[in-house]
Coordinates of C-alpha atoms in Angstrom, one line a residue:
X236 CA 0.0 0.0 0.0
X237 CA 1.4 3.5 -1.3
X238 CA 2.5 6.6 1.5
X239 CA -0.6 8.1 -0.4
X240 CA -3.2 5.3 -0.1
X241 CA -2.2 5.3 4.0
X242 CA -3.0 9.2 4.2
X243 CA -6.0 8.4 2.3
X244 CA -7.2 5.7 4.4
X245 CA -5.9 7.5 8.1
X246 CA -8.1 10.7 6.8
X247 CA -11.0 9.0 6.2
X248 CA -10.7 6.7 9.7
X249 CA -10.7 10.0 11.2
X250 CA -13.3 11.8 9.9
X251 CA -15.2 7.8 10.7
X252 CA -13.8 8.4 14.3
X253 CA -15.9 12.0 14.6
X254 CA -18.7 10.3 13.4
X255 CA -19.2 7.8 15.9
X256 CA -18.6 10.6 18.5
X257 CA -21.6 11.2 17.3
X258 CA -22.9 8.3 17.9
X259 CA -21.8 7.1 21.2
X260 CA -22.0 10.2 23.3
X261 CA -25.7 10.5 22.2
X262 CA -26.9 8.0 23.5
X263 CA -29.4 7.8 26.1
X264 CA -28.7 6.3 30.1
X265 CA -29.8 2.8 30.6
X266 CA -28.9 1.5 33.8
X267 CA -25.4 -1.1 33.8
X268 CA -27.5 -4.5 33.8
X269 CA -29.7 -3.6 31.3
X270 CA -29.3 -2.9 27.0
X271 CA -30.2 -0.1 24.8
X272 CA -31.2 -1.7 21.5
X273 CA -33.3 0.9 20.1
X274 CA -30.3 1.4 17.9
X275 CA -28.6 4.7 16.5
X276 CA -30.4 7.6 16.6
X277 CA -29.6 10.1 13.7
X278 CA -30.9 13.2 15.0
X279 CA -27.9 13.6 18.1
X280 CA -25.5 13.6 15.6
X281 CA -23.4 16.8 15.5
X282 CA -23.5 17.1 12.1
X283 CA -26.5 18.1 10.9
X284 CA -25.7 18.3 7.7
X285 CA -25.2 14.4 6.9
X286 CA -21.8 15.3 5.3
X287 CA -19.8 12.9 7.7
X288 CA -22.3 9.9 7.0
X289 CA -22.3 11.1 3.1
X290 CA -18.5 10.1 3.4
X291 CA -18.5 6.9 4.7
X292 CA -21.1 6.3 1.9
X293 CA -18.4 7.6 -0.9
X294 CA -15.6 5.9 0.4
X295 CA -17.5 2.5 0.8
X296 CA -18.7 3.3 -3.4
X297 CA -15.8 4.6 -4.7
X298 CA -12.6 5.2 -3.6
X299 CA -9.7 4.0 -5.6
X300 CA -8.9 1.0 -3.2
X301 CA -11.1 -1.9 -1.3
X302 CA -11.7 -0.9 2.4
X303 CA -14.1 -2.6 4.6
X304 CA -16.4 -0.5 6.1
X305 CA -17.0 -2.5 9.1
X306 CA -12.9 -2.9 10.0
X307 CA -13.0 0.6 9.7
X308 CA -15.8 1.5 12.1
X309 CA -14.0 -0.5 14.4
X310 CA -11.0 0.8 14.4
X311 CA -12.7 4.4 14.7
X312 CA -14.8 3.3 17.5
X313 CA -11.6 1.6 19.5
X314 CA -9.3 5.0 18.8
X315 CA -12.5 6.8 20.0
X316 CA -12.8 5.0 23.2
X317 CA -9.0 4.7 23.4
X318 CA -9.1 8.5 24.5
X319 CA -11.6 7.8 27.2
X320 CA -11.1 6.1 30.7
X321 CA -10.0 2.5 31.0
X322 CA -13.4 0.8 31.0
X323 CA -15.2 3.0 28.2
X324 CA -14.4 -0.5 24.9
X325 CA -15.7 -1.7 22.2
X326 CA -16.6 -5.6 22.0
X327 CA -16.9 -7.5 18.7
X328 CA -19.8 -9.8 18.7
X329 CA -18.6 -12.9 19.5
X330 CA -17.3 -11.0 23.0
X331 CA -20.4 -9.3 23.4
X332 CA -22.5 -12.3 23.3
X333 CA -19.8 -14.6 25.3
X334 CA -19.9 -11.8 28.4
X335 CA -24.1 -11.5 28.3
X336 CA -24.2 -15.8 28.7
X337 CA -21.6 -15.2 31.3
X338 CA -23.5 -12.5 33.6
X339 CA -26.9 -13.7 32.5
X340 CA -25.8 -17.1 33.9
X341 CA -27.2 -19.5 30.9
X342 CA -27.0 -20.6 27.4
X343 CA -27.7 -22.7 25.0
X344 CA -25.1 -26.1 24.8
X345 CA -24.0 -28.9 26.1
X346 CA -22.6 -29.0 29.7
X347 CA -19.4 -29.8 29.3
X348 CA -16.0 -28.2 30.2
X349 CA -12.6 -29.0 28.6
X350 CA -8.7 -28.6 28.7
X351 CA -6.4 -28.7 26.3
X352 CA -4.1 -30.9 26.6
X353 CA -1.3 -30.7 23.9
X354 CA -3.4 -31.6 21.0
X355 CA -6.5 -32.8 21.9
X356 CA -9.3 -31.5 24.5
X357 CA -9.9 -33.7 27.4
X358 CA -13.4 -33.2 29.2
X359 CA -12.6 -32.0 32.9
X360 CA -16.2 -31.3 34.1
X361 CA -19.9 -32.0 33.5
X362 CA -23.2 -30.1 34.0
X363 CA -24.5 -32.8 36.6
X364 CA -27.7 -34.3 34.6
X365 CA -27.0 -32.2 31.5
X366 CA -27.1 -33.1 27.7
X367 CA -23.7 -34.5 28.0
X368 CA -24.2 -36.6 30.4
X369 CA -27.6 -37.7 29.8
X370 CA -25.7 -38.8 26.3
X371 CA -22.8 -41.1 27.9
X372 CA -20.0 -38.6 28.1
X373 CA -17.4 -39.0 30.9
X374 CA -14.9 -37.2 32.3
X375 CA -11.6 -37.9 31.3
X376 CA -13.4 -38.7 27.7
X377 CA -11.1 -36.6 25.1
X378 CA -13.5 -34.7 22.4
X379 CA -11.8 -35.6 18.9
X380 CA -14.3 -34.5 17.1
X381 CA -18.1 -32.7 16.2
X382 CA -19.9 -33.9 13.6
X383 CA -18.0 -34.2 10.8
X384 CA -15.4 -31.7 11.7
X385 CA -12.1 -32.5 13.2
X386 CA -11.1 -31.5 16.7
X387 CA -8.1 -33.3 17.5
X388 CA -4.6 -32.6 15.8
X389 CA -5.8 -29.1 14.2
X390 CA -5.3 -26.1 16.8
X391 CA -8.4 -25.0 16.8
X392 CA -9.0 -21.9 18.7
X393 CA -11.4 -22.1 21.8
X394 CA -13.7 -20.2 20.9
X395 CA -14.1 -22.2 17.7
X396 CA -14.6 -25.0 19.4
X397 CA -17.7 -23.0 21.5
X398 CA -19.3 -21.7 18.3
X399 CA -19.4 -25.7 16.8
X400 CA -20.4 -27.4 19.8
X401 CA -22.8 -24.6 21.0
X402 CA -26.2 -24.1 19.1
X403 CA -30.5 -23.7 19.1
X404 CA -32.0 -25.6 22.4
X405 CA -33.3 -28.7 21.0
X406 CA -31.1 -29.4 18.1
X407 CA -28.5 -32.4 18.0
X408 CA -24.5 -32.3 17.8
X409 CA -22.6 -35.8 17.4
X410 CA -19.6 -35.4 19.6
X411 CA -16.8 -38.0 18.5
X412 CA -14.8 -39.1 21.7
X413 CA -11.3 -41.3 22.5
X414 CA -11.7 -43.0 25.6
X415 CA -9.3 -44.6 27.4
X416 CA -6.9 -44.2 24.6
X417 CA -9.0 -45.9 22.1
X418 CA -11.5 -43.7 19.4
X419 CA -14.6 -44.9 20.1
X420 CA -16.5 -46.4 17.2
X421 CA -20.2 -44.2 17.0
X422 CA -20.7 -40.9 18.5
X423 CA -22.1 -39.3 20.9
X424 CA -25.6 -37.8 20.0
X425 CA -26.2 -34.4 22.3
X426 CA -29.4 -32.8 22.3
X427 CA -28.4 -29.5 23.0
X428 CA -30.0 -27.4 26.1
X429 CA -30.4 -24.5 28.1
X430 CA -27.4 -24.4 30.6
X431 CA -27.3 -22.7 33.9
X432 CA -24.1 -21.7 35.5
X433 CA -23.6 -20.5 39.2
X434 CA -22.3 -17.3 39.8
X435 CA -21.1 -19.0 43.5
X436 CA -17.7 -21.4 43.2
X437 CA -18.3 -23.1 46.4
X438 CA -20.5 -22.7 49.9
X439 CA -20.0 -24.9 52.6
X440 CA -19.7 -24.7 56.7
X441 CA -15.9 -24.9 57.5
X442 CA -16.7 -25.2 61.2
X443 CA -19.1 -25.0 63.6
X444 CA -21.6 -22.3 62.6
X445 CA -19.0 -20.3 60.1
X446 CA -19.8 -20.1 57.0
X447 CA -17.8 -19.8 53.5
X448 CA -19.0 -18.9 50.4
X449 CA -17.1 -17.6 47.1
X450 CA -18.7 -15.7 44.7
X451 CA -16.6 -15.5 40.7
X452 CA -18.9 -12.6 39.6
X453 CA -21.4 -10.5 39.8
X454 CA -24.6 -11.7 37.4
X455 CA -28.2 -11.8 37.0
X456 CA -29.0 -14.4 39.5
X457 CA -25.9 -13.5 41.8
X458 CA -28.3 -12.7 44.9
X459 CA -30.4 -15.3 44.3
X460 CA -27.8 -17.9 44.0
X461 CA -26.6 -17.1 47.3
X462 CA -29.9 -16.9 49.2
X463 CA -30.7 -20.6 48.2
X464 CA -26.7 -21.8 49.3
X465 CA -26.8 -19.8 52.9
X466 CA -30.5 -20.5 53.5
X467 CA -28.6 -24.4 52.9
X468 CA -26.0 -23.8 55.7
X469 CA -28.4 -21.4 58.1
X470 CA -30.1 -24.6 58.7
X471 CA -27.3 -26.1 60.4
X472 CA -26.9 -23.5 62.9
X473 CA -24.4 -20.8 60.6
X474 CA -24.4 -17.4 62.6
X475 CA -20.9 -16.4 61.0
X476 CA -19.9 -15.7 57.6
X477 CA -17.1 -15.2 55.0
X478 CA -17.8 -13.9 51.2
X479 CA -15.0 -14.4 49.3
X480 CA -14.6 -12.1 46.6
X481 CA -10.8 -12.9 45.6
X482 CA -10.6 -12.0 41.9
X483 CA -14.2 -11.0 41.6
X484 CA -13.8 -8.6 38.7
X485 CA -17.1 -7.5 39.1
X486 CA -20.7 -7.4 36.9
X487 CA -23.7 -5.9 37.0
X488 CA -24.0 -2.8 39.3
X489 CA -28.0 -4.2 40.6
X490 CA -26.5 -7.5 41.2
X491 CA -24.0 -6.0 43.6
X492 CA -26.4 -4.1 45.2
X493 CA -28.8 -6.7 45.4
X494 CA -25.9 -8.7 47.2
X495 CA -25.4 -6.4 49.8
X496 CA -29.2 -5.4 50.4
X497 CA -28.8 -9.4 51.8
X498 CA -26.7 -8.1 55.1
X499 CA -28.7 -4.9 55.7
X500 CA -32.0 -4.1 57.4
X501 CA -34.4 -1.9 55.5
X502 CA -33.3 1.5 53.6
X503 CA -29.4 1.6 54.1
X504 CA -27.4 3.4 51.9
X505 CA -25.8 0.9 50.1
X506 CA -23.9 3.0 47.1
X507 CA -25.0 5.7 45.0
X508 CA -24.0 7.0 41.4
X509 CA -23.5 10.2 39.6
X510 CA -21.9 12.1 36.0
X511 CA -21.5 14.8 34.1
X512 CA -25.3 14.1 32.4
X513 CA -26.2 11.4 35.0
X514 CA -28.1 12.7 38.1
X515 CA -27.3 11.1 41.3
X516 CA -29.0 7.8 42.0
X517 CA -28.9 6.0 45.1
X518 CA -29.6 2.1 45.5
X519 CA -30.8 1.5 49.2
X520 CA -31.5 -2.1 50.6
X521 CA -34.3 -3.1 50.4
X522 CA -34.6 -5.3 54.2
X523 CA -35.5 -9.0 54.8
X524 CA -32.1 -9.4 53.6
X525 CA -30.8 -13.2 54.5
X526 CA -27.9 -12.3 56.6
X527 CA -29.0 -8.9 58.2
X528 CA -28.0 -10.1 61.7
X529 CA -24.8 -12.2 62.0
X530 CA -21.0 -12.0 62.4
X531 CA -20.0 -11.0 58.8
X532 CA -16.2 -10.7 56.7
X533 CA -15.2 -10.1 53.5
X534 CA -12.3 -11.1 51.4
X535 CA -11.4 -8.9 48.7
X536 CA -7.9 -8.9 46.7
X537 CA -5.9 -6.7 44.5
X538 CA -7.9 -8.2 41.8
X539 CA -11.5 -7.3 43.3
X540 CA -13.0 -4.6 41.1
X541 CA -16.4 -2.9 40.6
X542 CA -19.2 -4.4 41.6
X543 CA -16.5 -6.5 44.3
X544 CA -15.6 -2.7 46.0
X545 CA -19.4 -1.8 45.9
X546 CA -20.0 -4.6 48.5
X547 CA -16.9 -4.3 50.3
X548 CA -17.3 -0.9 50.5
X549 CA -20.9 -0.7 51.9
X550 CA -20.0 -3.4 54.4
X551 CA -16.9 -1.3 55.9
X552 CA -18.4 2.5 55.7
X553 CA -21.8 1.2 57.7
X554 CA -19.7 -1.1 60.0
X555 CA -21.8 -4.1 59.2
X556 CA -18.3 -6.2 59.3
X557 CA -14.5 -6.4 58.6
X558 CA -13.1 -6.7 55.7
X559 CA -9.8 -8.6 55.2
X560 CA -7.1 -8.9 52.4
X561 CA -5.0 -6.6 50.8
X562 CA -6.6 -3.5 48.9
X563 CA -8.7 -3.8 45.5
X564 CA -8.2 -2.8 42.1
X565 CA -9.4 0.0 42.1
X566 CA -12.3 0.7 39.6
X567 CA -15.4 3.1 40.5
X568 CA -16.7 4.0 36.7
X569 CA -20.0 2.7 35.9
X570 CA -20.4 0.9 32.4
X571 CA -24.0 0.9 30.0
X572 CA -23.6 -1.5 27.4
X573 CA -25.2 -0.2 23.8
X574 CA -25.7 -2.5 21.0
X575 CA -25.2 -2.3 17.4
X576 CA -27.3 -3.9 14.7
X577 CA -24.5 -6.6 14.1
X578 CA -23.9 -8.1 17.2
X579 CA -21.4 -5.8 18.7
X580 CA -21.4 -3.4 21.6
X581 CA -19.9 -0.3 23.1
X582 CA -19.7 -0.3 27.1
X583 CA -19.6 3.0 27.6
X584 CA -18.9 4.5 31.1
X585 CA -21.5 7.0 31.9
X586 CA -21.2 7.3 35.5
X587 CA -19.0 6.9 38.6
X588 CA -20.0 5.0 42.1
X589 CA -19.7 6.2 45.2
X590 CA -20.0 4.5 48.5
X591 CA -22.5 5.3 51.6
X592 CA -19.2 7.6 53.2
X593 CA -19.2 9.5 49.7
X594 CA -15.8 7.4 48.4
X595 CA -14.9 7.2 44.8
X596 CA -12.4 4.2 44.9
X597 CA -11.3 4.9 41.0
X598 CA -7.9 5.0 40.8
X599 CA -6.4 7.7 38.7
X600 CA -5.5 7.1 34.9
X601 CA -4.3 10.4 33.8
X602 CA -1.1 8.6 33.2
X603 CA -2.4 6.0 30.4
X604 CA -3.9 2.9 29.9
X605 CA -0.8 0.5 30.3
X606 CA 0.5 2.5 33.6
X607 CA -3.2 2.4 34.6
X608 CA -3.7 -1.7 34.2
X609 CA 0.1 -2.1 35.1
X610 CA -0.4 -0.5 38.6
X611 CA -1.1 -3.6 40.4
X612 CA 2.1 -4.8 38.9
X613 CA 3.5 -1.7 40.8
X614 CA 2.5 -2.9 43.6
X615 CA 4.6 -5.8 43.6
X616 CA 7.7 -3.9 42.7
X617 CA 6.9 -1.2 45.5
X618 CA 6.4 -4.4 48.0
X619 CA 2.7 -3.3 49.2
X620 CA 1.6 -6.6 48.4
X621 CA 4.1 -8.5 51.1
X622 CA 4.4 -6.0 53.7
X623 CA 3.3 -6.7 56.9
X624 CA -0.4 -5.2 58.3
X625 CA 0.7 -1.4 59.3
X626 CA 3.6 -0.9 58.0
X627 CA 3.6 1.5 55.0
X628 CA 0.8 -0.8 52.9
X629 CA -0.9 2.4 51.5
X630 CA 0.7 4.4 49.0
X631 CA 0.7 8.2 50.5
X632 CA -0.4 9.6 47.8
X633 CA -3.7 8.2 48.3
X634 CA -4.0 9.7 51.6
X635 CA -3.7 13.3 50.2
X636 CA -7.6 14.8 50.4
X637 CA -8.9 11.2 50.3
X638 CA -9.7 10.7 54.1
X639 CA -13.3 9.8 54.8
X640 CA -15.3 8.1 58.0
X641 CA -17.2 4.9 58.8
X642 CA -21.1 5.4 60.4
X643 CA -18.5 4.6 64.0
X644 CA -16.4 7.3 62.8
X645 CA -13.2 4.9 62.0
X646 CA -11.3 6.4 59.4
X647 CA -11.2 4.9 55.7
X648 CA -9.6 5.9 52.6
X649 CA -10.8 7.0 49.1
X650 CA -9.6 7.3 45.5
X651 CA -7.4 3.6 45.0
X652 CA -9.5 0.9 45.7
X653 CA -10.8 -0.1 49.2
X654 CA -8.5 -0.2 51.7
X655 CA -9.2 -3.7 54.2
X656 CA -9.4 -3.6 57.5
X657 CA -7.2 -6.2 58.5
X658 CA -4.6 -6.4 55.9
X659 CA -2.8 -9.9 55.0
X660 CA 0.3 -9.6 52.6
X661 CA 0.6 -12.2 50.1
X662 CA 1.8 -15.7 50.8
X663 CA 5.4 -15.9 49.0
X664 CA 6.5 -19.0 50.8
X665 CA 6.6 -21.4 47.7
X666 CA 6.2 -19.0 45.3
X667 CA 9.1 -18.3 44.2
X668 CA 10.6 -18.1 40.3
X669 CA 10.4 -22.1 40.0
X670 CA 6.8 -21.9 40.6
X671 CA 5.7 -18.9 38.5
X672 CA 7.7 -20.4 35.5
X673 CA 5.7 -23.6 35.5
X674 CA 1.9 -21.7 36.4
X675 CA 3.1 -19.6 32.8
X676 CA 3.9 -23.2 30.6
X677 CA 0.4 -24.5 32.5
X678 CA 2.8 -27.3 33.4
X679 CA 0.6 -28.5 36.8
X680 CA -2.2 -28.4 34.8
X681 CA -0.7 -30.8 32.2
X682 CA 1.1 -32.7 34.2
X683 CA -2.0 -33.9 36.7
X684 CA -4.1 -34.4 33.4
X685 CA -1.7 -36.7 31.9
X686 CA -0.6 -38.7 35.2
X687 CA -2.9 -38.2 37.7
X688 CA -6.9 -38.7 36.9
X689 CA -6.7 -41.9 35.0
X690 CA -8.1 -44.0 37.7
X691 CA -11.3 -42.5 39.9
X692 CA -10.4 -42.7 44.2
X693 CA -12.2 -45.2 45.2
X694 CA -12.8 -43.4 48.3
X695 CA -15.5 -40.2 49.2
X696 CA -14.7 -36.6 49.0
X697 CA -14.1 -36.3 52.7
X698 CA -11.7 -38.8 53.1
X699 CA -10.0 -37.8 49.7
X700 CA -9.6 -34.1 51.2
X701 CA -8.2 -34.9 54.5
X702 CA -5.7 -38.2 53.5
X703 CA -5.1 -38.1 49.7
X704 CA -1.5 -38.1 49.1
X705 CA 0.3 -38.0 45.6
X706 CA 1.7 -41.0 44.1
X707 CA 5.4 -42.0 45.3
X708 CA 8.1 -39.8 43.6
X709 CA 5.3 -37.8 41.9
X710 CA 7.3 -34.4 42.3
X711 CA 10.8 -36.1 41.2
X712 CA 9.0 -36.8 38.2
X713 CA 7.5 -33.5 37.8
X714 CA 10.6 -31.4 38.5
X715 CA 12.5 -33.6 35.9
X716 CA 9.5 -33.1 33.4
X717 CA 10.2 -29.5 34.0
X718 CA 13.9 -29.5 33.0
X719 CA 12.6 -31.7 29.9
X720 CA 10.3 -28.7 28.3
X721 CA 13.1 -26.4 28.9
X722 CA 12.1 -24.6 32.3
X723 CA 15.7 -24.1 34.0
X724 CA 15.1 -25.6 37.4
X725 CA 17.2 -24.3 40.6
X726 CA 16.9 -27.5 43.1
X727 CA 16.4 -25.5 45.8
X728 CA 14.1 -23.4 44.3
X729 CA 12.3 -26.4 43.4
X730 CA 12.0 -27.7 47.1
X731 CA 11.2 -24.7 48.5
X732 CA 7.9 -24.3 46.2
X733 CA 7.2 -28.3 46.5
X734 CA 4.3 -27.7 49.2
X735 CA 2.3 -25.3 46.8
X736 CA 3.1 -27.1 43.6
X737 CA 1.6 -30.3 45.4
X738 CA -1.9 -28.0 46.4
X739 CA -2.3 -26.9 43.2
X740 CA -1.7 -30.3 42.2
X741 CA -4.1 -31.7 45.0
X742 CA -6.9 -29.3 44.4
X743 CA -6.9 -30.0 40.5
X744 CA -7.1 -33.7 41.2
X745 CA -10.2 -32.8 43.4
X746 CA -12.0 -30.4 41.0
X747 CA -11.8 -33.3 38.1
X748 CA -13.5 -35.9 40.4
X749 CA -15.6 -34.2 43.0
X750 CA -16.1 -30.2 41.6
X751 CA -15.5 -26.9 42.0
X752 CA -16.2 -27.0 46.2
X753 CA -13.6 -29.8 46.7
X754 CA -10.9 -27.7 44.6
X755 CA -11.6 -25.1 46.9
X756 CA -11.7 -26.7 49.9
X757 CA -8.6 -28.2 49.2
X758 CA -6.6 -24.6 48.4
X759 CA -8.6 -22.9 51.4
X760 CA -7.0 -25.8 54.1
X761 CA -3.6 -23.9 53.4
X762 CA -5.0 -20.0 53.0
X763 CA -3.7 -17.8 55.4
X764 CA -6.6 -15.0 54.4
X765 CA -9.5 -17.0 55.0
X766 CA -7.9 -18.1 58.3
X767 CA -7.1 -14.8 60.0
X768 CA -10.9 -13.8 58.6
X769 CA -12.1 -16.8 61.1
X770 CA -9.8 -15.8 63.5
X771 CA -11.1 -12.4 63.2
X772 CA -14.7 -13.3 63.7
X773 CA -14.2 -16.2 66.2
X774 CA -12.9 -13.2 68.5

């Protein structure tokens, strides 16, 4: 392509780009976990006098070279939104629909979940009762292939595999499968359904009358998820409990609040929002919440964001409990989501949060995207992360202007995430650079999935999580594999991260046979969070 045909092309991208300026800022305020689909409307466009559309007609008709229209709305919306905040992006359709199924908590499919392991994609975990089950499929089965399309052997991307196996409720996919090393000789024939994932990884009692329950995001059926699993344990005497939001990125904004209206009585505060065209709207709870009365903790992470910091927050500024970890993310900006007519959407953020004290907890990105998503990283570097409670954890320049009070008047902080109450610095015994070079090659994973689930325990879950052991010489063999695939191994190094290696390792081989609860049960034995959280309330 000529210097001249570039020029040509970079013009008319950003005269595109002013276009959808247009576009996007007209549009009207829906709130986060809902969708505006009534489309674009032509008359907020700043220019009135159609020139800008009348462009993208004559380029699209006749200029001198091919360019797609679509590929170049995208690119003008992304360089659009690239000059906003962090959160304002663009999401091609397949993204836009993957993320609705996610929050909405269904979809049409299959029930199953895979891993792939070198070549080939070994079924890990079934949809207890689903289509794939019903149909004969095991775990441990390898998918090889789906309908008459090859799966095995060809590197085909994930989500290609999703869009093939996925489909209309009611219609049939032949899923060809090698089992126990040998290609079975008919296939599989899966009538596809409506599946319904949990928002909650795992709830269970971990002693007398405490309660644990971990919650991977915020979606439509969030709250009500979480009423049916405590009303489970309340039975059984639970006056105490522990959300764990650890890497909760967040959801939809009701959901959160719907969360939290479970530990209030009638008409709290709970969070309120507010922008530059958005007046302020407050979210209250609504009473005959679940857990209004009750010894209550939350566990939040550097990686706890949005609709995570709504609850934590509302929790610590009314003083309905502690909250215990190290501090969030950092993200306060409210998202809408708009559609377009081909699938794709624009979450645009039209608002920021604040909590009951009047906290924004959105960090600063003046400095950039990459410093802004890099900050955590900063963190580590700065040693925040592994300092001890009280000593220097904040950053001081969040204390400058950002000092706010608790209903009790104990002092919090604003404007870089929420700030815990008891602070616990991460873990590093184990993980050392041994043990974050094989998490990057996925070499436990592997590893357990080609040596350590080919024969079922023979045993129940409980005895399995209290006196499992790995096979004799397991971790020789896996520190040697190591050095095989080219991961330099110090031996020392090596020994000193054996007793995480072997969690990880312990965990997995729980999640493939018993679920998700068991792989948690199994890391949460050995988590020095959760424990000073039941120290904290046994007090």
């Amino acid at each position: 392509m000529s210097p001249e045909t570039r020029k040509n092309l970079l013009a008319a991208a950003t005269y595109a780009a002013v276009l959808f300026v247009g576009l996007l800022l007209g549009q009207s305020f829906v709130e986060q976990d809902s969708k505006n689909t009534s489309g674009i409307l032509p008359s907020v466009l700043v220019d009135k006098s159609g020139k800008l559309q009348r462009l993208v007609q004559v380029i699209n008709d006749r200029y001198v070279d091919v360019v797609g229209i679509d590929t170049l709305q995208d690119f003008a919306i992304k360089q659009v939104l690239s000059h906003l905040d962090p959160h304002s992006t663009y999401m091609p359709p397949r993204l836009a629909k993957a993320l609705g199924e996610e929050l909405n908590g269904s979809f049409d499919g299959i029930g199953l979940e895979y891993y792939r392991l070198r070549d080939t994609l070994m079924i890990t975990a079934l949809t207890p009762n689903g289509p794939s089950e019903k149909a004969g499929v095991k775990i441990g089965d390898k998918l090889i292939g789906v309908d008459d399309r090859p799966i095995s052997g060809v590197n085909m991307k994930e989500h290609e595999v999703a869009a093939i196996v996925r489909g209309k409720r009611g219609t049939v996919v032949n899923l060809w499968i090698n089992r126990n090393g040998a290609d079975l000789a008919e296939p599989f024939k899966v009538v596809r359904d409506k599946i319904v994932v949990s928002s909650i990884d795992a709830a269970y009692i971990i002693d007398t009358a405490v309660a644990y329950i971990k919650i991977k995001r915020f979606g439509a059926e969030t709250a009500s998820d979480f009423r049916k699993n405590l009303n489970r344990m309340k039975q059984y005497g639970v006056n105490k409990l522990i959300v764990d939001l650890r890497e909760n990125g967040g959801g939809y904004l009701r959901a959160a609040t719907a969360l939290a209206s479970e530990f209030f009585k009638e008409k709290e505060l709970i969070v309120y929002t507010q922008g530059a065209h958005e007046p302020r709207t407050e979210y209250y709870s609504k009473g005959g919440g679940v857990f209004e009365k009750g010894m209550l903790a939350i566990l939040i992470d550097e990686r706890s964001a949005s609709a995570s910091e709504i609850v934590a927050g509302a929790v610590q500024d009314l003083d309905r409990g502690i909250v215990v970890g190290r501090r969030s993310f950092g993200k306060g900006l409210v998202q809408d989501q708009y559609d377009f007519d081909d699938g794709s959407a624009v979450n645009l953020s039209i608002a920021r949060y604040y909590t009951p004290s009047g906290r924004s907890i959105q960090k600063s990105y003046k400095d950039g995207l990459e410093k802004y998503f890099n900050e955590i990283n900063r963190r580590y570097i700065s040693g925040e992360l592994m300092q001890d409670e009280g000593k220097g954890v904040l950053d001081t320049s969040l204390l400058k202007g950002m000092l706010y009070h608790t209903s009790s008047g104990r002092p919090i902080y604003g404007g870089g995430g929420i700030m815990p109450d008891i602070y616990v610095p991460i873990d590093t015994l184990g993980a050392n650079s041994f043990y974050k070079k094989v998490l990057k090659a996925n070499l436990i994973n592997d590893y357990v999935y080609s040596n350590l689930v080919a024969t079922a325990p023979d045993f129940s879950i409980d005895h399995f999580l209290s006196d499992y052991s790995l096979p004799r010489n397991t971790y020789t063999d896996f520190v040697e594999t190591a050095r095989s695939q080219g991961i330099e191994v110090n031996n020392r190094e090596a020994e000193v991260a054996r007793k995480l290696i072997e969690l990880d390792m312990k965990a997995l081989i729980a999640r493939f046979f018993f679920g998700s609860e068991a792989y948690f049960k199994m890391k949460n034995d050995s988590d020095h969070m959760l424990a000073r959280a039941v120290e904290a309330l046994k007090r």
